[in-house]
Amino acid sequence: MVGEPDFDTPPAIRAAAERAIEAGATRYTVSAGTLELREAIAAKLLRDSALVYTTSEIIVTAGAKSAIFSALGATLEPGDEVLIPAPYWVSYPDMVLANDGTPVVLPCAEAQGFKLLPAQLEAAITARTRWLIINSPSNPTGAIYTGAEYRALAEVLERHPDVMVMTDDIYEHIRFDGARTEHLLAVAPSLRERTLAINGVSKTYAMTGWRIGWAAGPRDLIVALETLLSQSVGNCSAPGQAAAAFALNGDQSFVAEWVSIYRQRRDRTAQRLNAIPGLRCRMPDGAFYLYVNCAGLIGRRTPDGATLANDADVVMYLLDAAGVAVVAGSAYGLSPFFRLSIATSIENLMGGCDRIAGAVARLSGSSVI
Ligand SMILES: Cc1ncc(COP(=O)(O)O)c(C=O)c1O
């Protein structure tokens, strides 16, 4: 069920935090984040995405989550619309609502690779559209936009200069083809002045508990975020910032090792689930989730005589009958699916698949979809 790596933060990163504490990283830092960390982020953006940002165009936040929430808070007026392709990360619509905006959900079907099409984007833009949120690789589907797909979306955005773009790049390094994740801005530099690139150390370095993320964007937006953050969180944890800088600047080789472990889990779990009648699982290109189509179970009956009417029912049944916790597609805006996390051991995954197979075999009747 979990949305965090099952690995521990590597010892060298933990040791860097300890050294930083001993060296005095126990006090307030500037609100925007230490210069050391912002320099590390600027170097990372250049290294990984060929994007050039100065340290004054970067702000450190309490995780990517706080960057997204603060950016919405700093910019949305009541009724402003935020375009959210679905399946989406569960927090986006609620974060928009909490900041008085209106989430506009754009369903992206499995047949289109769970990705937003240019015509869909064009049709959704109104005079009230303030932001488009793009998350690639995606939670929950693992879908990744190619450079060509980004180019096509950018052509639409170029016709609508008032629409801003938030890229949630948090799963950037968790992709299974060994390629580098293309950034929208590398393909469409014309969007730079209205794009906020958001990322963090949580997923790549297994540092979810450290709460360090960032946003890179146009200076005026970064200043607005700084104002908001200086009056709310003040600054992010000083030892956490030191550890994040070390992580970004240090040895990256363990990331590829972890990705190859996620990949083995993905392959074996998808193969196992696809062998279960009624379930169908597309291979995710990145992130650490499988978004499983369960249309073949809808309408079937449990041994207790209850009918599985939707993916929420399927999820409850799998919890009760298989002891497996997955999340219903309805939470991500596209049904009938469930999300299964592969951030756990192969043994757990295979055991869970066996129990899912057993529970599905105990259903009667036929599906209605
Ligand atoms: C798509 C997406 N964005 C952002 C986050 C939050 O990341 P952070 O830990 O940096 O706040 C998550 C965590 O689950 C996520 O899945």
Coordinates of C-alpha atoms and ligand atoms in Angstrom, one line a residue:
M1 CA 0.0 0.0 0.0
V2 CA 2.9 2.3 0.9
G3 CA 4.2 5.1 -1.3
E4 CA 7.7 5.1 0.0
P5 CA 10.8 3.0 -0.8
D6 CA 11.3 0.0 1.5
F7 CA 15.1 0.8 1.5
D8 CA 16.7 2.7 4.3
T9 CA 18.5 6.1 3.7
P10 CA 22.0 5.0 2.7
P11 CA 24.6 5.0 5.6
A12 CA 26.8 7.7 4.0
I13 CA 23.9 10.1 3.8
R14 CA 22.9 9.4 7.4
A15 CA 26.6 10.0 8.4
A16 CA 26.6 13.3 6.6
A17 CA 23.7 14.5 8.7
E18 CA 25.5 13.4 11.9
R19 CA 28.6 15.3 10.9
A20 CA 26.5 18.3 10.0
I21 CA 24.9 18.3 13.5
E22 CA 28.3 18.1 15.2
A23 CA 29.5 20.9 13.0
G24 CA 26.7 23.2 14.2
A25 CA 23.8 22.6 11.7
T26 CA 21.4 23.0 14.6
R27 CA 20.1 26.5 14.0
Y28 CA 17.7 28.4 11.7
T29 CA 18.8 28.6 8.1
V30 CA 17.7 31.2 5.6
S31 CA 14.1 30.5 4.5
A32 CA 14.9 29.7 0.9
G33 CA 17.3 26.9 2.1
T34 CA 21.0 26.8 2.7
L35 CA 23.2 28.0 -0.2
E36 CA 25.0 24.7 0.0
L37 CA 21.7 22.8 -0.8
R38 CA 20.5 25.3 -3.4
E39 CA 23.8 25.0 -5.2
A40 CA 23.5 21.2 -5.1
I41 CA 20.0 21.4 -6.6
A42 CA 21.2 23.8 -9.3
A43 CA 24.0 21.4 -10.2
K44 CA 21.5 18.5 -10.1
L45 CA 19.1 20.3 -12.5
L46 CA 22.0 20.9 -14.9
R47 CA 23.4 17.4 -14.6
D48 CA 20.1 15.5 -15.0
S49 CA 18.0 17.7 -17.1
A50 CA 20.3 20.3 -18.7
L51 CA 18.4 23.0 -17.0
V52 CA 20.1 26.2 -15.9
Y53 CA 18.9 27.8 -12.6
T54 CA 20.6 30.2 -10.3
T55 CA 20.3 29.6 -6.6
S56 CA 17.9 32.6 -6.4
E57 CA 15.5 30.7 -8.6
I58 CA 15.4 27.7 -6.3
I59 CA 13.6 27.3 -2.9
V60 CA 13.9 24.4 -0.5
T61 CA 10.6 23.1 0.9
A62 CA 9.4 20.5 3.4
G63 CA 9.1 17.8 0.8
A64 CA 7.7 18.2 -2.7
K65 CA 4.3 18.2 -1.1
S66 CA 5.0 21.5 0.6
A67 CA 6.3 23.0 -2.6
I68 CA 3.1 22.1 -4.5
F69 CA 0.8 23.2 -1.7
S70 CA 2.7 26.5 -1.3
A71 CA 2.7 27.2 -5.0
L72 CA -1.0 26.7 -5.2
G73 CA -1.4 28.9 -2.0
A74 CA 0.7 31.7 -3.5
T75 CA -1.1 31.9 -6.8
L76 CA -4.7 30.7 -6.7
E77 CA -7.7 33.0 -6.4
P78 CA -11.1 31.5 -5.6
G79 CA -12.4 29.8 -8.6
D80 CA -9.1 29.5 -10.4
E81 CA -8.9 26.2 -12.3
V82 CA -6.1 23.6 -12.0
L83 CA -5.9 21.0 -14.7
I84 CA -5.1 17.5 -13.2
P85 CA -4.7 14.6 -15.6
A86 CA -6.1 11.4 -14.0
P87 CA -5.0 9.0 -12.7
Y88 CA -3.4 11.6 -10.4
W89 CA -1.5 11.6 -7.1
V90 CA -4.3 11.6 -4.5
S91 CA -3.2 14.9 -2.9
Y92 CA -3.5 17.2 -6.0
P93 CA -7.3 17.8 -6.0
D94 CA -7.4 18.2 -2.2
M95 CA -4.5 20.7 -2.3
V96 CA -6.2 22.7 -4.9
L97 CA -9.5 22.7 -2.9
A98 CA -7.7 23.7 0.3
N99 CA -6.3 26.7 -1.6
D100 CA -9.8 27.8 -2.9
G101 CA -9.1 26.6 -6.4
T102 CA -11.2 24.3 -8.6
P103 CA -9.6 21.0 -9.6
V104 CA -10.5 20.1 -13.2
V105 CA -9.8 16.4 -13.7
L106 CA -8.9 15.2 -17.2
P107 CA -9.4 11.4 -17.4
C108 CA -6.5 9.8 -19.3
A109 CA -7.6 6.3 -20.3
E110 CA -5.4 3.2 -20.2
A111 CA -5.7 3.1 -24.1
Q112 CA -3.8 6.4 -24.2
G113 CA -1.2 5.1 -21.9
F114 CA -2.7 7.1 -19.0
K115 CA -1.2 10.2 -20.5
L116 CA -2.7 13.6 -21.4
L117 CA -3.4 14.2 -25.1
P118 CA -2.9 17.6 -26.7
A119 CA -6.5 17.8 -27.9
Q120 CA -7.7 17.1 -24.3
L121 CA -5.5 19.8 -22.9
E122 CA -6.7 22.3 -25.6
A123 CA -10.3 21.5 -24.8
A124 CA -9.9 21.9 -21.1
I125 CA -8.2 25.3 -21.0
T126 CA -10.5 28.2 -20.1
A127 CA -10.0 31.8 -19.1
R128 CA -9.9 30.6 -15.4
T129 CA -7.1 28.0 -16.0
R130 CA -4.2 28.9 -13.8
W131 CA -2.1 25.7 -13.7
L132 CA -1.5 22.4 -15.4
I133 CA 0.0 19.7 -13.1
I134 CA 2.2 17.1 -14.9
N135 CA 3.6 14.1 -13.0
S136 CA 6.1 12.0 -14.9
P137 CA 6.9 9.2 -14.0
S138 CA 3.4 9.1 -12.6
N139 CA 2.1 7.9 -9.3
P140 CA 0.0 5.7 -9.7
T141 CA 0.5 4.5 -13.3
G142 CA 4.3 4.8 -13.8
A143 CA 3.6 6.4 -17.2
I144 CA 6.4 8.6 -18.5
Y145 CA 6.0 11.3 -21.2
T146 CA 8.4 11.1 -24.1
G147 CA 10.1 14.2 -25.5
A148 CA 7.8 14.1 -28.5
E149 CA 4.7 13.9 -26.2
Y150 CA 5.9 16.9 -24.2
R151 CA 6.6 18.8 -27.4
A152 CA 3.0 18.2 -28.5
L153 CA 1.6 19.4 -25.2
A154 CA 4.0 22.4 -25.2
E155 CA 2.6 23.5 -28.6
V156 CA -0.9 23.8 -27.0
L157 CA 0.6 25.6 -23.9
E158 CA 2.4 28.0 -26.2
R159 CA -1.0 29.2 -27.5
H160 CA -2.1 29.9 -23.9
P161 CA 0.4 32.1 -22.2
D162 CA -1.5 32.5 -19.0
V163 CA -1.5 28.8 -18.1
M164 CA 1.3 27.9 -15.7
V165 CA 2.8 24.5 -15.5
M166 CA 3.9 22.5 -12.4
T167 CA 6.1 19.5 -13.1
D168 CA 6.2 17.0 -10.2
D169 CA 9.4 15.2 -11.0
I170 CA 9.6 13.2 -7.7
Y171 CA 10.0 9.8 -9.5
E172 CA 12.5 11.1 -12.0
H173 CA 15.1 8.5 -11.3
I174 CA 12.8 5.5 -10.9
R175 CA 12.4 4.3 -14.4
F176 CA 13.1 0.9 -15.9
D177 CA 14.6 1.5 -19.3
G178 CA 17.9 3.0 -18.1
A179 CA 17.2 6.2 -20.0
R180 CA 17.3 9.7 -18.7
T181 CA 13.9 11.2 -17.8
E182 CA 13.3 14.1 -20.2
H183 CA 12.1 17.3 -18.6
L184 CA 9.3 19.3 -20.2
L185 CA 11.5 22.4 -20.0
A186 CA 14.4 20.7 -21.9
V187 CA 12.0 20.1 -24.7
A188 CA 10.1 23.4 -24.5
P189 CA 12.4 26.1 -23.0
S190 CA 9.8 28.7 -24.1
L191 CA 7.7 27.6 -21.0
R192 CA 10.5 28.4 -18.5
E193 CA 9.0 31.7 -17.3
R194 CA 5.8 30.0 -16.2
T195 CA 6.9 26.6 -15.1
L196 CA 7.7 25.4 -11.6
A197 CA 9.8 22.3 -11.5
I198 CA 9.2 20.4 -8.3
N199 CA 11.3 17.5 -6.9
G200 CA 12.9 16.2 -3.7
V201 CA 15.0 13.6 -2.1
S202 CA 12.2 11.4 -0.8
K203 CA 11.9 8.7 -3.4
T204 CA 15.3 8.7 -5.2
Y205 CA 17.4 8.5 -1.9
A206 CA 14.8 6.8 0.4
M207 CA 14.6 10.0 2.4
T208 CA 10.8 10.3 2.9
G209 CA 11.1 11.1 6.6
W210 CA 13.7 13.9 6.2
R211 CA 11.1 16.2 4.5
I212 CA 13.3 17.9 2.0
G213 CA 12.1 19.0 -1.5
W214 CA 12.4 22.0 -3.7
A215 CA 10.9 24.1 -6.4
A216 CA 12.8 25.8 -9.3
G217 CA 11.1 28.5 -11.3
P218 CA 10.9 32.1 -12.3
R219 CA 12.2 34.5 -9.7
D220 CA 8.9 36.3 -8.9
L221 CA 7.2 33.0 -8.1
I222 CA 10.1 31.9 -6.0
V223 CA 10.0 35.2 -4.0
A224 CA 6.2 34.6 -3.4
L225 CA 7.0 31.1 -2.1
E226 CA 9.7 32.4 0.1
T227 CA 7.4 34.9 1.7
L228 CA 4.8 32.3 2.3
L229 CA 7.3 29.7 3.6
S230 CA 9.1 32.2 5.8
Q231 CA 5.9 33.0 7.6
S232 CA 4.8 29.3 7.9
V233 CA 7.5 26.7 8.2
G234 CA 10.3 29.3 8.6
N235 CA 12.9 27.0 7.2
C236 CA 13.5 23.3 6.6
S237 CA 15.5 21.2 9.1
A238 CA 19.2 22.2 8.9
P239 CA 20.6 18.7 9.3
G240 CA 18.1 17.5 6.7
Q241 CA 19.3 20.1 4.3
A242 CA 22.9 19.1 4.9
A243 CA 22.0 15.4 4.3
A244 CA 20.1 16.3 1.1
A245 CA 23.0 18.3 -0.3
F246 CA 25.3 15.3 0.4
A247 CA 22.9 13.0 -1.3
L248 CA 22.7 15.2 -4.4
N249 CA 26.4 15.7 -4.6
G250 CA 27.5 12.2 -3.6
D251 CA 27.7 8.8 -5.1
Q252 CA 24.6 7.9 -7.1
S253 CA 25.4 4.3 -8.0
F254 CA 23.0 2.8 -5.4
V255 CA 20.1 4.4 -7.2
A256 CA 20.6 2.2 -10.3
E257 CA 20.9 -0.9 -8.0
W258 CA 17.6 -0.1 -6.3
V259 CA 15.9 0.6 -9.7
S260 CA 17.0 -2.9 -10.9
I261 CA 15.5 -4.4 -7.8
Y262 CA 12.2 -2.5 -8.4
R263 CA 12.3 -3.7 -12.0
Q264 CA 12.6 -7.4 -11.0
R265 CA 9.7 -6.9 -8.6
R266 CA 7.7 -5.1 -11.3
D267 CA 8.3 -7.9 -13.9
R268 CA 7.5 -10.8 -11.6
T269 CA 4.5 -9.1 -9.9
A270 CA 3.0 -8.0 -13.2
Q271 CA 3.5 -11.4 -14.8
R272 CA 1.9 -13.1 -11.8
L273 CA -1.1 -10.7 -11.7
N274 CA -1.7 -11.0 -15.5
A275 CA -2.1 -14.7 -15.0
I276 CA -5.1 -14.2 -12.7
P277 CA -8.3 -14.3 -14.7
G278 CA -10.1 -10.9 -14.4
L279 CA -7.0 -8.8 -13.7
R280 CA -4.9 -7.0 -16.3
C281 CA -1.8 -5.1 -15.6
R282 CA 0.1 -2.8 -17.9
M283 CA 3.9 -2.6 -17.4
P284 CA 4.7 0.7 -15.7
D285 CA 7.7 2.5 -17.1
G286 CA 8.7 4.0 -13.8
A287 CA 7.8 4.8 -10.2
F288 CA 7.1 1.8 -7.9
Y289 CA 3.4 1.0 -8.4
L290 CA 1.3 -1.3 -10.6
Y291 CA -2.1 0.1 -11.7
V292 CA -4.1 -3.0 -12.1
N293 CA -7.2 -3.1 -14.3
C294 CA -9.9 -5.0 -12.3
A295 CA -12.8 -4.6 -14.7
G296 CA -13.0 -8.4 -15.0
L297 CA -14.0 -8.6 -11.3
I298 CA -16.8 -6.1 -11.4
G299 CA -20.2 -7.7 -11.0
R300 CA -18.8 -11.0 -9.6
R301 CA -20.0 -12.3 -6.2
T302 CA -18.0 -13.0 -3.1
P303 CA -18.4 -16.2 -1.1
D304 CA -20.6 -14.2 1.3
G305 CA -23.0 -13.3 -1.6
A306 CA -22.0 -9.6 -1.9
T307 CA -21.5 -8.2 -5.4
L308 CA -18.3 -6.4 -6.3
A309 CA -19.9 -3.2 -7.7
N310 CA -16.8 -1.1 -8.2
D311 CA -13.0 -1.0 -7.5
A312 CA -13.6 0.1 -3.9
D313 CA -15.5 -3.1 -3.3
V314 CA -12.7 -5.1 -5.0
V315 CA -10.1 -3.4 -2.6
M316 CA -12.2 -4.3 0.5
Y317 CA -12.6 -7.8 -0.7
L318 CA -8.8 -8.3 -1.3
L319 CA -8.2 -6.8 2.2
D320 CA -10.7 -9.2 3.8
A321 CA -10.1 -12.3 1.8
A322 CA -6.5 -12.0 0.8
G323 CA -5.0 -9.8 3.5
V324 CA -3.6 -7.6 0.8
A325 CA -3.8 -3.8 1.1
V326 CA -4.2 -2.0 -2.3
V327 CA -5.8 1.4 -3.1
A328 CA -8.9 1.8 -5.2
G329 CA -8.6 3.5 -8.6
S330 CA -11.4 5.8 -7.5
A331 CA -8.9 7.5 -5.2
Y332 CA -6.8 8.4 -8.2
G333 CA -9.7 9.5 -10.4
L334 CA -9.8 6.6 -12.8
S335 CA -11.7 3.3 -12.3
P336 CA -12.0 0.4 -12.3
F337 CA -8.4 -0.2 -11.1
F338 CA -6.4 -0.7 -8.0
R339 CA -2.8 0.5 -7.2
L340 CA -0.4 -2.0 -5.8
S341 CA 2.9 -0.9 -4.4
I342 CA 6.1 -2.8 -5.2
A343 CA 8.1 -1.1 -2.5
T344 CA 8.3 -4.3 -0.6
S345 CA 10.1 -7.6 -0.9
I346 CA 9.6 -10.2 -3.7
E347 CA 8.6 -12.7 -1.0
N348 CA 5.8 -10.3 0.2
L349 CA 4.8 -9.6 -3.4
M350 CA 4.6 -13.2 -4.5
G351 CA 2.8 -14.2 -1.3
G352 CA 0.3 -11.4 -1.8
C353 CA -0.2 -12.4 -5.5
D354 CA -0.9 -16.0 -4.4
R355 CA -3.5 -14.8 -1.9
I356 CA -5.1 -12.5 -4.5
A357 CA -5.3 -15.4 -6.9
G358 CA -6.9 -17.6 -4.2
A359 CA -9.4 -14.9 -3.4
V360 CA -10.3 -14.2 -7.0
A361 CA -10.8 -18.0 -7.6
R362 CA -13.4 -18.0 -4.8
L363 CA -15.6 -15.4 -6.7
S364 CA -18.6 -16.6 -8.6
G365 CA -20.6 -15.3 -11.5
S366 CA -19.3 -13.3 -14.4
S367 CA -18.1 -9.8 -14.8
V368 CA -20.5 -7.1 -16.1
I369 CA -17.8 -4.9 -17.8
Ligands
LIG1 C1 3.5 12.2 -7.2 C2 4.0 12.5 -5.8 N1 4.4 13.8 -5.6 C3 4.9 14.2 -4.4 C4 5.0 13.3 -3.4 C5 5.5 13.8 -2.0 O1 6.8 13.8 -2.0 P1 7.6 14.5 -0.7 O2 7.9 13.3 0.2 O3 8.8 15.1 -1.3 O4 6.7 15.5 -0.1 C6 4.6 12.0 -3.5 C7 4.6 11.0 -2.4 O5 4.0 10.0 -2.4 C8 4.1 11.6 -4.8 O6 3.7 10.3 -5.0

